[in-house]
């Protein structure tokens, strides 16, 4: 046997062992499994949709750095124009996976945001790193945070318009929650509209909205362009909150289990790489700023990705709770309580007419056992509990223990 062939076979065996490990195959059986090739990804090329946002980075870098090839797949990152487009293409199979809003996946699963289809959350892609932006015109009148906005709205009565990015999505829920925490009813006291992320700054520039919630870099871009200020970051609303996820249909997971594991491994490895060093973060920012991805200047991305914040009114700070992609594995675990929280807010704001079986829906959607097997193969630690606890900006604690009581317990609701 030639040295070249030996090297090729050894490399292939290592890569296959990594993937097989995710299935929990015993070492004694691995040689047989390798010979049969049953661990190989069933689909070699996959399309992963993304929206031009900083938090698409782990999907993009998995492709750019070749982590996908390491696990036997080729990721084709596909730039999409809107979350509604991502939803439709996931449902009809044009996309295999997507960098997608947590609440969008749940909305599709329950049919509360268009077509109904069984869905899967494979892992969280990031925590933190979104923000509430208010227009410079509002800030000039003293509305620079929730309470001062509420005071201005009470004093100067007119229709105030705020934007999220998708009806059941994270940004819509952060905006609803933030307004309500300030005593503003987002249903009766304001108008909420849906605008795709890359169009937020342009729409604020021409006066179409008073404020918006979106992912970076569009909040920082609004400051750079002199049209908006950061009232709060979303980590102010909920420290280490769930944000985007790697989503797909339940059908895809069932039909292509090895492909699904391989893609999860590639994206996890990219997540770990991004958070490993400041230089990696800078390289990531330079890459995703390109026209094929976010299409903005590097300086619109790299400051907040390093935790260097400004609010557009002279205040600067270092935020330890900036956007994180891995954080020693703490980011990526698909906590059942995270999925359940979005359901409680969908019920709170009338998107769901009755209480669902919160834990059961979360178990259907969040692929906890699959994630654990992949993490185990990659020696990534996982939490002991599928639930986690947090105190949000209004002082209310979420722990997932009584979701119906929690959803009904807010003074401001539908």
mmCIF file of C-alpha atoms in Angstrom:
data_model
loop_
_atom_site.group_PDB
_atom_site.id
_atom_site.type_symbol
_atom_site.label_atom_id
_atom_site.label_comp_id
_atom_site.label_asym_id
_atom_site.label_seq_id
_atom_site.Cartn_x
_atom_site.Cartn_y
_atom_site.Cartn_z
ATOM 1 C CA UNK A 1 0.000 0.000 0.000
ATOM 2 C CA UNK A 2 1.399 3.425 -0.920
ATOM 3 C CA UNK A 3 2.127 6.040 1.753
ATOM 4 C CA UNK A 4 -0.346 8.369 0.048
ATOM 5 C CA UNK A 5 -3.130 5.797 0.231
ATOM 6 C CA UNK A 6 -2.288 5.001 3.863
ATOM 7 C CA UNK A 7 -2.479 8.707 4.723
ATOM 8 C CA UNK A 8 -5.767 9.085 2.887
ATOM 9 C CA UNK A 9 -7.281 6.060 4.617
ATOM 10 C CA UNK A 10 -6.053 7.158 8.037
ATOM 11 C CA UNK A 11 -7.512 10.623 7.577
ATOM 12 C CA UNK A 12 -10.825 9.185 6.409
ATOM 13 C CA UNK A 13 -10.944 6.799 9.369
ATOM 14 C CA UNK A 14 -10.394 9.694 11.793
ATOM 15 C CA UNK A 15 -13.136 11.785 10.207
ATOM 16 C CA UNK A 16 -15.553 8.882 10.128
ATOM 17 C CA UNK A 17 -14.807 8.074 13.747
ATOM 18 C CA UNK A 18 -15.728 11.655 14.675
ATOM 19 C CA UNK A 19 -19.086 11.332 12.950
ATOM 20 C CA UNK A 20 -19.758 7.812 14.132
ATOM 21 C CA UNK A 21 -19.015 8.903 17.679
ATOM 22 C CA UNK A 22 -22.080 11.075 17.477
ATOM 23 C CA UNK A 23 -24.244 8.005 17.026
ATOM 24 C CA UNK A 24 -22.720 6.296 20.016
ATOM 25 C CA UNK A 25 -21.301 3.328 18.085
ATOM 26 C CA UNK A 26 -18.954 1.268 20.257
ATOM 27 C CA UNK A 27 -15.236 1.274 19.278
ATOM 28 C CA UNK A 28 -15.389 -2.465 18.567
ATOM 29 C CA UNK A 29 -17.970 -1.931 15.853
ATOM 30 C CA UNK A 30 -16.390 1.092 14.226
ATOM 31 C CA UNK A 31 -14.153 -0.774 11.780
ATOM 32 C CA UNK A 32 -17.156 -2.668 10.429
ATOM 33 C CA UNK A 33 -19.260 0.480 10.210
ATOM 34 C CA UNK A 34 -16.453 2.307 8.395
ATOM 35 C CA UNK A 35 -16.118 -0.516 5.893
ATOM 36 C CA UNK A 36 -19.825 -0.342 5.130
ATOM 37 C CA UNK A 37 -19.793 3.461 5.011
ATOM 38 C CA UNK A 38 -23.052 3.658 6.971
ATOM 39 C CA UNK A 39 -21.839 6.655 8.953
ATOM 40 C CA UNK A 40 -21.280 8.775 5.828
ATOM 41 C CA UNK A 41 -23.521 11.809 5.282
ATOM 42 C CA UNK A 42 -26.430 10.768 3.084
ATOM 43 C CA UNK A 43 -26.474 14.184 1.391
ATOM 44 C CA UNK A 44 -23.032 15.557 0.511
ATOM 45 C CA UNK A 45 -24.052 19.136 -0.317
ATOM 46 C CA UNK A 46 -26.437 21.187 1.832
ATOM 47 C CA UNK A 47 -27.919 24.640 1.460
ATOM 48 C CA UNK A 48 -28.057 26.691 4.635
ATOM 49 C CA UNK A 49 -30.064 29.885 4.446
ATOM 50 C CA UNK A 50 -28.941 32.973 6.348
ATOM 51 C CA UNK A 51 -29.979 36.589 6.772
ATOM 52 C CA UNK A 52 -27.265 39.307 6.615
ATOM 53 C CA UNK A 53 -26.578 39.616 10.341
ATOM 54 C CA UNK A 54 -23.465 39.231 12.470
ATOM 55 C CA UNK A 55 -24.894 36.090 14.054
ATOM 56 C CA UNK A 56 -24.837 34.192 10.747
ATOM 57 C CA UNK A 57 -21.072 33.939 11.334
ATOM 58 C CA UNK A 58 -20.781 30.327 12.513
ATOM 59 C CA UNK A 59 -22.626 29.029 9.444
ATOM 60 C CA UNK A 60 -20.516 31.153 7.088
ATOM 61 C CA UNK A 61 -17.202 30.345 8.800
ATOM 62 C CA UNK A 62 -17.982 26.604 8.841
ATOM 63 C CA UNK A 63 -17.986 26.859 5.054
ATOM 64 C CA UNK A 64 -15.167 29.390 4.584
ATOM 65 C CA UNK A 65 -12.753 27.569 6.913
ATOM 66 C CA UNK A 66 -13.565 24.121 5.524
ATOM 67 C CA UNK A 67 -14.945 22.625 8.730
ATOM 68 C CA UNK A 68 -17.795 21.237 6.617
ATOM 69 C CA UNK A 69 -15.396 19.219 4.436
ATOM 70 C CA UNK A 70 -13.806 17.790 7.558
ATOM 71 C CA UNK A 71 -17.102 16.108 8.391
ATOM 72 C CA UNK A 72 -17.864 15.003 4.845
ATOM 73 C CA UNK A 73 -20.320 17.674 3.705
ATOM 74 C CA UNK A 74 -20.199 20.859 1.656
ATOM 75 C CA UNK A 75 -22.157 23.780 3.104
ATOM 76 C CA UNK A 76 -23.554 26.263 0.579
ATOM 77 C CA UNK A 77 -24.464 29.416 2.551
ATOM 78 C CA UNK A 78 -27.488 30.986 0.830
ATOM 79 C CA UNK A 79 -28.201 34.670 1.444
ATOM 80 C CA UNK A 80 -31.905 35.348 1.914
ATOM 81 C CA UNK A 81 -33.852 38.613 1.754
ATOM 82 C CA UNK A 82 -36.308 38.114 4.636
ATOM 83 C CA UNK A 83 -37.268 35.760 7.450
ATOM 84 C CA UNK A 84 -40.528 34.997 5.650
ATOM 85 C CA UNK A 85 -38.427 33.824 2.704
ATOM 86 C CA UNK A 86 -36.323 31.638 5.000
ATOM 87 C CA UNK A 87 -39.493 30.132 6.462
ATOM 88 C CA UNK A 88 -40.999 29.339 3.082
ATOM 89 C CA UNK A 89 -37.809 27.802 1.690
ATOM 90 C CA UNK A 90 -37.308 25.639 4.773
ATOM 91 C CA UNK A 91 -40.883 24.399 4.582
ATOM 92 C CA UNK A 92 -40.758 23.581 0.860
ATOM 93 C CA UNK A 93 -37.280 22.035 0.978
ATOM 94 C CA UNK A 94 -35.384 24.646 -1.065
ATOM 95 C CA UNK A 95 -33.185 25.089 2.002
ATOM 96 C CA UNK A 96 -31.887 22.131 3.999
ATOM 97 C CA UNK A 97 -31.083 24.152 7.122
ATOM 98 C CA UNK A 98 -31.133 27.793 8.176
ATOM 99 C CA UNK A 99 -29.629 30.321 10.527
ATOM 100 C CA UNK A 100 -33.049 31.226 11.835
ATOM 101 C CA UNK A 101 -35.065 32.970 14.542
ATOM 102 C CA UNK A 102 -35.914 30.732 17.504
ATOM 103 C CA UNK A 103 -39.530 31.844 17.577
ATOM 104 C CA UNK A 104 -39.920 31.415 13.816
ATOM 105 C CA UNK A 105 -39.221 27.682 14.112
ATOM 106 C CA UNK A 106 -41.827 27.361 16.879
ATOM 107 C CA UNK A 107 -44.284 29.472 14.902
ATOM 108 C CA UNK A 108 -44.038 27.117 11.926
ATOM 109 C CA UNK A 109 -44.259 24.017 14.145
ATOM 110 C CA UNK A 110 -47.569 25.244 15.601
ATOM 111 C CA UNK A 111 -48.800 27.003 12.474
ATOM 112 C CA UNK A 112 -48.912 30.429 14.128
ATOM 113 C CA UNK A 113 -46.731 32.105 11.488
ATOM 114 C CA UNK A 114 -47.945 30.820 8.139
ATOM 115 C CA UNK A 115 -47.614 27.198 7.015
ATOM 116 C CA UNK A 116 -47.581 24.428 9.632
ATOM 117 C CA UNK A 117 -44.841 21.807 9.512
ATOM 118 C CA UNK A 118 -42.992 19.730 12.116
ATOM 119 C CA UNK A 119 -39.723 21.497 12.807
ATOM 120 C CA UNK A 120 -36.422 20.936 14.602
ATOM 121 C CA UNK A 121 -34.094 23.186 16.574
ATOM 122 C CA UNK A 122 -30.699 21.456 16.399
ATOM 123 C CA UNK A 123 -28.676 23.915 18.477
ATOM 124 C CA UNK A 124 -28.465 27.548 19.490
ATOM 125 C CA UNK A 125 -26.096 29.604 17.344
ATOM 126 C CA UNK A 126 -25.589 32.584 19.624
ATOM 127 C CA UNK A 127 -26.535 34.360 22.823
ATOM 128 C CA UNK A 128 -26.924 38.142 23.198
ATOM 129 C CA UNK A 129 -25.909 40.809 20.711
ATOM 130 C CA UNK A 130 -29.161 42.392 19.468
ATOM 131 C CA UNK A 131 -30.444 45.823 20.515
ATOM 132 C CA UNK A 132 -33.338 48.270 20.717
ATOM 133 C CA UNK A 133 -32.633 51.326 18.558
ATOM 134 C CA UNK A 134 -34.624 54.552 18.922
ATOM 135 C CA UNK A 135 -34.555 57.291 16.297
ATOM 136 C CA UNK A 136 -32.293 60.299 16.773
ATOM 137 C CA UNK A 137 -35.431 62.445 16.551
ATOM 138 C CA UNK A 138 -36.871 60.707 19.648
ATOM 139 C CA UNK A 139 -33.538 60.880 21.478
ATOM 140 C CA UNK A 140 -33.349 64.629 20.809
ATOM 141 C CA UNK A 141 -36.679 64.920 22.655
ATOM 142 C CA UNK A 142 -35.298 62.988 25.637
ATOM 143 C CA UNK A 143 -36.518 59.465 24.809
ATOM 144 C CA UNK A 144 -33.350 57.466 25.335
ATOM 145 C CA UNK A 145 -34.640 54.396 27.216
ATOM 146 C CA UNK A 146 -37.918 52.682 28.092
ATOM 147 C CA UNK A 147 -39.138 54.984 30.896
ATOM 148 C CA UNK A 148 -38.239 58.224 29.069
ATOM 149 C CA UNK A 149 -39.894 56.889 25.892
ATOM 150 C CA UNK A 150 -43.067 56.131 27.877
ATOM 151 C CA UNK A 151 -43.018 59.668 29.320
ATOM 152 C CA UNK A 152 -42.650 61.247 25.871
ATOM 153 C CA UNK A 153 -45.397 59.068 24.381
ATOM 154 C CA UNK A 154 -47.763 60.105 27.211
ATOM 155 C CA UNK A 155 -46.923 63.772 26.673
ATOM 156 C CA UNK A 156 -46.851 63.915 22.865
ATOM 157 C CA UNK A 157 -49.705 61.737 21.714
ATOM 158 C CA UNK A 158 -49.530 60.366 18.167
ATOM 159 C CA UNK A 159 -49.094 56.976 16.530
ATOM 160 C CA UNK A 160 -45.648 55.600 17.398
ATOM 161 C CA UNK A 161 -44.305 52.891 15.119
ATOM 162 C CA UNK A 162 -41.761 50.227 16.065
ATOM 163 C CA UNK A 163 -40.341 47.419 13.966
ATOM 164 C CA UNK A 164 -39.365 43.820 14.522
ATOM 165 C CA UNK A 165 -38.152 41.387 11.896
ATOM 166 C CA UNK A 166 -40.787 38.611 11.962
ATOM 167 C CA UNK A 167 -44.100 38.267 13.889
ATOM 168 C CA UNK A 168 -43.134 35.250 16.047
ATOM 169 C CA UNK A 169 -39.397 35.939 15.995
ATOM 170 C CA UNK A 170 -36.951 36.944 18.689
ATOM 171 C CA UNK A 171 -36.764 40.638 17.772
ATOM 172 C CA UNK A 172 -40.543 41.066 17.825
ATOM 173 C CA UNK A 173 -40.629 39.396 21.249
ATOM 174 C CA UNK A 174 -37.760 41.519 22.635
ATOM 175 C CA UNK A 175 -39.490 44.678 21.366
ATOM 176 C CA UNK A 176 -42.856 43.644 22.857
ATOM 177 C CA UNK A 177 -41.212 42.704 26.159
ATOM 178 C CA UNK A 178 -39.144 45.899 26.370
ATOM 179 C CA UNK A 179 -42.080 48.188 25.632
ATOM 180 C CA UNK A 180 -44.285 46.380 28.150
ATOM 181 C CA UNK A 181 -41.539 46.541 30.805
ATOM 182 C CA UNK A 182 -41.669 50.339 30.390
ATOM 183 C CA UNK A 183 -45.467 50.321 30.784
ATOM 184 C CA UNK A 184 -46.224 50.725 27.068
ATOM 185 C CA UNK A 185 -48.789 48.286 25.658
ATOM 186 C CA UNK A 186 -47.271 47.194 22.320
ATOM 187 C CA UNK A 187 -50.689 46.148 20.998
ATOM 188 C CA UNK A 188 -52.865 49.132 21.903
ATOM 189 C CA UNK A 189 -50.326 51.848 22.652
ATOM 190 C CA UNK A 190 -48.056 51.514 19.618
ATOM 191 C CA UNK A 191 -47.974 50.201 16.066
ATOM 192 C CA UNK A 192 -45.641 47.291 15.362
ATOM 193 C CA UNK A 193 -44.514 46.503 11.843
ATOM 194 C CA UNK A 194 -42.264 43.877 10.244
ATOM 195 C CA UNK A 195 -39.137 44.932 8.338
ATOM 196 C CA UNK A 196 -36.291 42.675 7.106
ATOM 197 C CA UNK A 197 -33.040 43.306 9.043
ATOM 198 C CA UNK A 198 -30.934 44.838 6.247
ATOM 199 C CA UNK A 199 -33.726 47.350 5.534
ATOM 200 C CA UNK A 200 -34.074 48.666 9.109
ATOM 201 C CA UNK A 201 -31.595 51.548 8.839
ATOM 202 C CA UNK A 202 -32.939 52.764 5.485
ATOM 203 C CA UNK A 203 -36.513 52.720 6.814
ATOM 204 C CA UNK A 204 -35.558 54.698 9.919
ATOM 205 C CA UNK A 205 -33.649 57.184 7.774
ATOM 206 C CA UNK A 206 -36.837 58.093 5.889
ATOM 207 C CA UNK A 207 -38.965 58.197 9.058
ATOM 208 C CA UNK A 208 -40.933 54.973 8.690
ATOM 209 C CA UNK A 209 -40.426 54.005 12.328
ATOM 210 C CA UNK A 210 -39.583 55.481 15.719
ATOM 211 C CA UNK A 211 -37.625 52.468 16.893
ATOM 212 C CA UNK A 212 -36.662 48.940 15.994
ATOM 213 C CA UNK A 213 -35.214 45.765 17.390
ATOM 214 C CA UNK A 214 -32.778 43.900 15.165
ATOM 215 C CA UNK A 215 -29.540 41.970 15.267
ATOM 216 C CA UNK A 216 -26.165 43.534 14.672
ATOM 217 C CA UNK A 217 -24.607 45.175 12.803
ATOM 218 C CA UNK A 218 -27.718 47.232 12.042
ATOM 219 C CA UNK A 219 -28.026 48.899 15.469
ATOM 220 C CA UNK A 220 -24.408 50.035 15.355
ATOM 221 C CA UNK A 221 -24.857 51.037 11.701
ATOM 222 C CA UNK A 222 -27.727 53.356 12.757
ATOM 223 C CA UNK A 223 -25.346 55.083 15.179
ATOM 224 C CA UNK A 224 -22.569 55.333 12.578
ATOM 225 C CA UNK A 225 -25.054 56.888 10.138
ATOM 226 C CA UNK A 226 -26.290 59.359 12.763
ATOM 227 C CA UNK A 227 -29.938 58.310 12.607
ATOM 228 C CA UNK A 228 -30.423 56.238 15.779
ATOM 229 C CA UNK A 229 -29.262 55.544 19.330
ATOM 230 C CA UNK A 230 -29.054 52.321 21.335
ATOM 231 C CA UNK A 231 -31.638 52.482 24.126
ATOM 232 C CA UNK A 232 -30.892 48.982 25.441
ATOM 233 C CA UNK A 233 -29.074 45.897 24.297
ATOM 234 C CA UNK A 234 -31.027 42.654 24.371
ATOM 235 C CA UNK A 235 -28.576 41.330 26.964
ATOM 236 C CA UNK A 236 -29.965 44.137 29.162
ATOM 237 C CA UNK A 237 -33.382 42.534 28.672
ATOM 238 C CA UNK A 238 -32.136 38.978 29.357
ATOM 239 C CA UNK A 239 -28.501 38.186 29.996
ATOM 240 C CA UNK A 240 -27.303 35.297 27.777
ATOM 241 C CA UNK A 241 -30.685 35.035 26.099
ATOM 242 C CA UNK A 242 -31.276 32.538 23.280
ATOM 243 C CA UNK A 243 -31.164 34.089 19.849
ATOM 244 C CA UNK A 244 -30.647 32.437 16.444
ATOM 245 C CA UNK A 245 -30.709 28.670 16.062
ATOM 246 C CA UNK A 246 -29.665 26.101 13.488
ATOM 247 C CA UNK A 247 -33.074 24.987 12.284
ATOM 248 C CA UNK A 248 -34.464 22.451 9.853
ATOM 249 C CA UNK A 249 -37.560 20.319 9.398
ATOM 250 C CA UNK A 250 -38.215 17.196 11.481
ATOM 251 C CA UNK A 251 -38.504 15.375 8.169
ATOM 252 C CA UNK A 252 -34.938 16.274 7.179
ATOM 253 C CA UNK A 253 -33.494 15.034 10.490
ATOM 254 C CA UNK A 254 -35.286 11.720 10.063
ATOM 255 C CA UNK A 255 -34.316 11.286 6.413
ATOM 256 C CA UNK A 256 -30.699 12.469 6.678
ATOM 257 C CA UNK A 257 -29.480 11.769 10.234
ATOM 258 C CA UNK A 258 -25.776 11.536 9.361
ATOM 259 C CA UNK A 259 -25.903 14.698 7.270
ATOM 260 C CA UNK A 260 -27.593 16.494 10.156
ATOM 261 C CA UNK A 261 -24.889 15.388 12.598
ATOM 262 C CA UNK A 262 -22.107 16.348 10.201
ATOM 263 C CA UNK A 263 -23.526 19.849 9.722
ATOM 264 C CA UNK A 264 -23.989 20.297 13.471
ATOM 265 C CA UNK A 265 -20.352 19.300 14.021
ATOM 266 C CA UNK A 266 -19.080 21.711 11.388
ATOM 267 C CA UNK A 267 -21.103 24.626 12.804
ATOM 268 C CA UNK A 268 -20.106 23.774 16.388
ATOM 269 C CA UNK A 269 -16.456 23.720 15.381
ATOM 270 C CA UNK A 270 -16.853 27.114 13.709
ATOM 271 C CA UNK A 271 -18.597 28.435 16.850
ATOM 272 C CA UNK A 272 -15.695 27.255 18.994
ATOM 273 C CA UNK A 273 -13.197 28.796 16.545
ATOM 274 C CA UNK A 274 -14.891 32.238 16.598
ATOM 275 C CA UNK A 275 -14.893 32.477 20.392
ATOM 276 C CA UNK A 276 -11.348 31.101 20.746
ATOM 277 C CA UNK A 277 -9.510 34.430 20.272
ATOM 278 C CA UNK A 278 -9.827 38.121 19.465
ATOM 279 C CA UNK A 279 -7.896 37.588 16.236
ATOM 280 C CA UNK A 280 -10.420 34.928 15.162
ATOM 281 C CA UNK A 281 -13.257 37.359 15.877
ATOM 282 C CA UNK A 282 -11.526 40.010 13.770
ATOM 283 C CA UNK A 283 -11.000 37.569 10.905
ATOM 284 C CA UNK A 284 -14.653 36.563 11.162
ATOM 285 C CA UNK A 285 -15.756 40.219 11.046
ATOM 286 C CA UNK A 286 -13.637 40.859 7.950
ATOM 287 C CA UNK A 287 -15.086 37.771 6.251
ATOM 288 C CA UNK A 288 -18.784 38.299 6.930
ATOM 289 C CA UNK A 289 -18.625 42.040 6.160
ATOM 290 C CA UNK A 290 -18.138 41.028 2.508
ATOM 291 C CA UNK A 291 -20.768 41.605 -0.166
ATOM 292 C CA UNK A 292 -21.709 37.916 -0.306
ATOM 293 C CA UNK A 293 -22.667 37.954 3.380
ATOM 294 C CA UNK A 294 -23.625 41.016 5.477
ATOM 295 C CA UNK A 295 -22.423 43.628 2.954
ATOM 296 C CA UNK A 296 -21.320 46.417 5.291
ATOM 297 C CA UNK A 297 -18.075 47.930 6.544
ATOM 298 C CA UNK A 298 -15.900 45.873 8.894
ATOM 299 C CA UNK A 299 -16.035 48.609 11.545
ATOM 300 C CA UNK A 300 -19.823 48.237 11.697
ATOM 301 C CA UNK A 301 -19.296 44.649 12.879
ATOM 302 C CA UNK A 302 -16.020 44.353 14.750
ATOM 303 C CA UNK A 303 -16.594 46.767 17.649
ATOM 304 C CA UNK A 304 -19.655 45.136 19.195
ATOM 305 C CA UNK A 305 -18.386 41.634 18.423
ATOM 306 C CA UNK A 306 -15.478 42.497 20.749
ATOM 307 C CA UNK A 307 -17.852 43.953 23.356
ATOM 308 C CA UNK A 308 -16.952 47.583 22.633
ATOM 309 C CA UNK A 309 -20.231 49.483 22.756
ATOM 310 C CA UNK A 310 -21.360 53.075 22.318
ATOM 311 C CA UNK A 311 -24.924 54.344 22.534
ATOM 312 C CA UNK A 312 -24.729 57.161 19.990
ATOM 313 C CA UNK A 313 -24.964 59.836 22.684
ATOM 314 C CA UNK A 314 -21.388 59.852 23.940
ATOM 315 C CA UNK A 315 -21.529 56.888 26.306
ATOM 316 C CA UNK A 316 -19.094 54.028 25.685
ATOM 317 C CA UNK A 317 -18.654 50.799 27.620
ATOM 318 C CA UNK A 318 -17.159 47.335 27.496
ATOM 319 C CA UNK A 319 -19.933 44.763 27.620
ATOM 320 C CA UNK A 320 -18.923 41.368 28.994
ATOM 321 C CA UNK A 321 -22.239 39.963 27.747
ATOM 322 C CA UNK A 322 -21.662 40.702 24.069
ATOM 323 C CA UNK A 323 -22.593 38.269 21.304
ATOM 324 C CA UNK A 324 -21.214 34.801 22.007
ATOM 325 C CA UNK A 325 -21.164 31.822 19.678
ATOM 326 C CA UNK A 326 -19.719 29.084 21.904
ATOM 327 C CA UNK A 327 -18.646 30.212 25.393
ATOM 328 C CA UNK A 328 -17.233 26.761 26.234
ATOM 329 C CA UNK A 329 -20.398 25.118 24.899
ATOM 330 C CA UNK A 330 -22.800 27.077 27.111
ATOM 331 C CA UNK A 331 -24.298 28.869 24.098
ATOM 332 C CA UNK A 332 -25.242 25.928 21.932
ATOM 333 C CA UNK A 333 -27.295 23.589 24.127
ATOM 334 C CA UNK A 334 -30.977 23.644 22.998
ATOM 335 C CA UNK A 335 -32.570 24.195 26.417
ATOM 336 C CA UNK A 336 -36.217 23.194 26.525
ATOM 337 C CA UNK A 337 -36.945 26.248 28.676
ATOM 338 C CA UNK A 338 -35.636 28.554 25.922
ATOM 339 C CA UNK A 339 -38.135 27.203 23.419
ATOM 340 C CA UNK A 340 -40.900 27.286 26.007
ATOM 341 C CA UNK A 341 -40.218 30.962 26.753
ATOM 342 C CA UNK A 342 -41.020 31.943 23.183
ATOM 343 C CA UNK A 343 -44.257 29.984 23.414
ATOM 344 C CA UNK A 344 -45.213 31.884 26.592
ATOM 345 C CA UNK A 345 -44.705 35.172 24.760
ATOM 346 C CA UNK A 346 -46.656 33.976 21.732
ATOM 347 C CA UNK A 347 -49.520 33.202 24.131
ATOM 348 C CA UNK A 348 -49.042 36.493 26.016
ATOM 349 C CA UNK A 349 -49.434 38.545 22.835
ATOM 350 C CA UNK A 350 -52.321 36.566 21.358
ATOM 351 C CA UNK A 351 -50.399 34.701 18.659
ATOM 352 C CA UNK A 352 -51.539 31.509 20.401
ATOM 353 C CA UNK A 353 -55.202 31.524 21.423
ATOM 354 C CA UNK A 354 -54.818 28.848 24.102
ATOM 355 C CA UNK A 355 -52.010 27.373 26.158
ATOM 356 C CA UNK A 356 -50.082 24.662 24.309
ATOM 357 C CA UNK A 357 -48.487 21.726 26.110
ATOM 358 C CA UNK A 358 -45.325 23.755 26.635
ATOM 359 C CA UNK A 359 -42.888 20.973 27.649
ATOM 360 C CA UNK A 360 -44.215 18.552 25.039
ATOM 361 C CA UNK A 361 -43.880 21.035 22.167
ATOM 362 C CA UNK A 362 -40.358 21.928 23.286
ATOM 363 C CA UNK A 363 -39.416 18.227 23.418
ATOM 364 C CA UNK A 364 -40.769 17.735 19.898
ATOM 365 C CA UNK A 365 -38.815 20.684 18.470
ATOM 366 C CA UNK A 366 -35.553 20.904 20.429
ATOM 367 C CA UNK A 367 -33.322 17.960 19.510
ATOM 368 C CA UNK A 368 -31.723 17.586 22.942
ATOM 369 C CA UNK A 369 -30.583 13.955 22.656
ATOM 370 C CA UNK A 370 -29.176 14.492 19.180
ATOM 371 C CA UNK A 371 -27.269 17.546 20.390
ATOM 372 C CA UNK A 372 -25.914 15.643 23.400
ATOM 373 C CA UNK A 373 -24.603 12.865 21.169
ATOM 374 C CA UNK A 374 -22.879 15.329 18.846
ATOM 375 C CA UNK A 375 -21.425 17.313 21.754
ATOM 376 C CA UNK A 376 -20.168 14.108 23.363
ATOM 377 C CA UNK A 377 -18.363 13.114 20.162
ATOM 378 C CA UNK A 378 -16.704 16.542 20.083
ATOM 379 C CA UNK A 379 -15.917 16.555 23.820
ATOM 380 C CA UNK A 380 -18.119 19.597 24.393
ATOM 381 C CA UNK A 381 -19.657 19.812 27.843
ATOM 382 C CA UNK A 382 -23.446 19.889 28.213
ATOM 383 C CA UNK A 383 -25.506 21.131 31.180
ATOM 384 C CA UNK A 384 -27.127 18.631 33.536
ATOM 385 C CA UNK A 385 -30.550 20.274 33.281
ATOM 386 C CA UNK A 386 -32.645 20.922 30.154
ATOM 387 C CA UNK A 387 -34.116 23.994 31.903
ATOM 388 C CA UNK A 388 -32.380 27.205 32.929
ATOM 389 C CA UNK A 389 -33.365 30.249 34.936
ATOM 390 C CA UNK A 390 -33.060 33.988 34.297
ATOM 391 C CA UNK A 391 -34.357 37.274 35.674
ATOM 392 C CA UNK A 392 -35.444 39.613 32.895
ATOM 393 C CA UNK A 393 -35.402 43.414 32.680
ATOM 394 C CA UNK A 394 -38.753 43.788 34.483
ATOM 395 C CA UNK A 395 -37.548 41.696 37.444
ATOM 396 C CA UNK A 396 -39.729 38.696 36.540
ATOM 397 C CA UNK A 397 -37.961 35.333 36.846
ATOM 398 C CA UNK A 398 -38.334 32.691 34.121
ATOM 399 C CA UNK A 399 -37.479 29.119 35.086
ATOM 400 C CA UNK A 400 -39.827 27.093 32.882
ATOM 401 C CA UNK A 401 -41.574 25.441 35.842
ATOM 402 C CA UNK A 402 -45.089 26.805 35.325
ATOM 403 C CA UNK A 403 -45.207 28.312 31.833
ATOM 404 C CA UNK A 404 -48.988 28.832 31.723
ATOM 405 C CA UNK A 405 -48.949 30.770 35.015
ATOM 406 C CA UNK A 406 -45.947 32.764 33.778
ATOM 407 C CA UNK A 407 -47.636 33.652 30.463
ATOM 408 C CA UNK A 408 -50.835 34.731 32.228
ATOM 409 C CA UNK A 409 -49.032 36.584 35.009
ATOM 410 C CA UNK A 410 -48.083 39.749 33.123
ATOM 411 C CA UNK A 411 -50.152 42.892 33.658
ATOM 412 C CA UNK A 412 -49.706 43.958 30.046
ATOM 413 C CA UNK A 413 -50.801 41.270 27.600
ATOM 414 C CA UNK A 414 -53.275 40.609 24.803
#
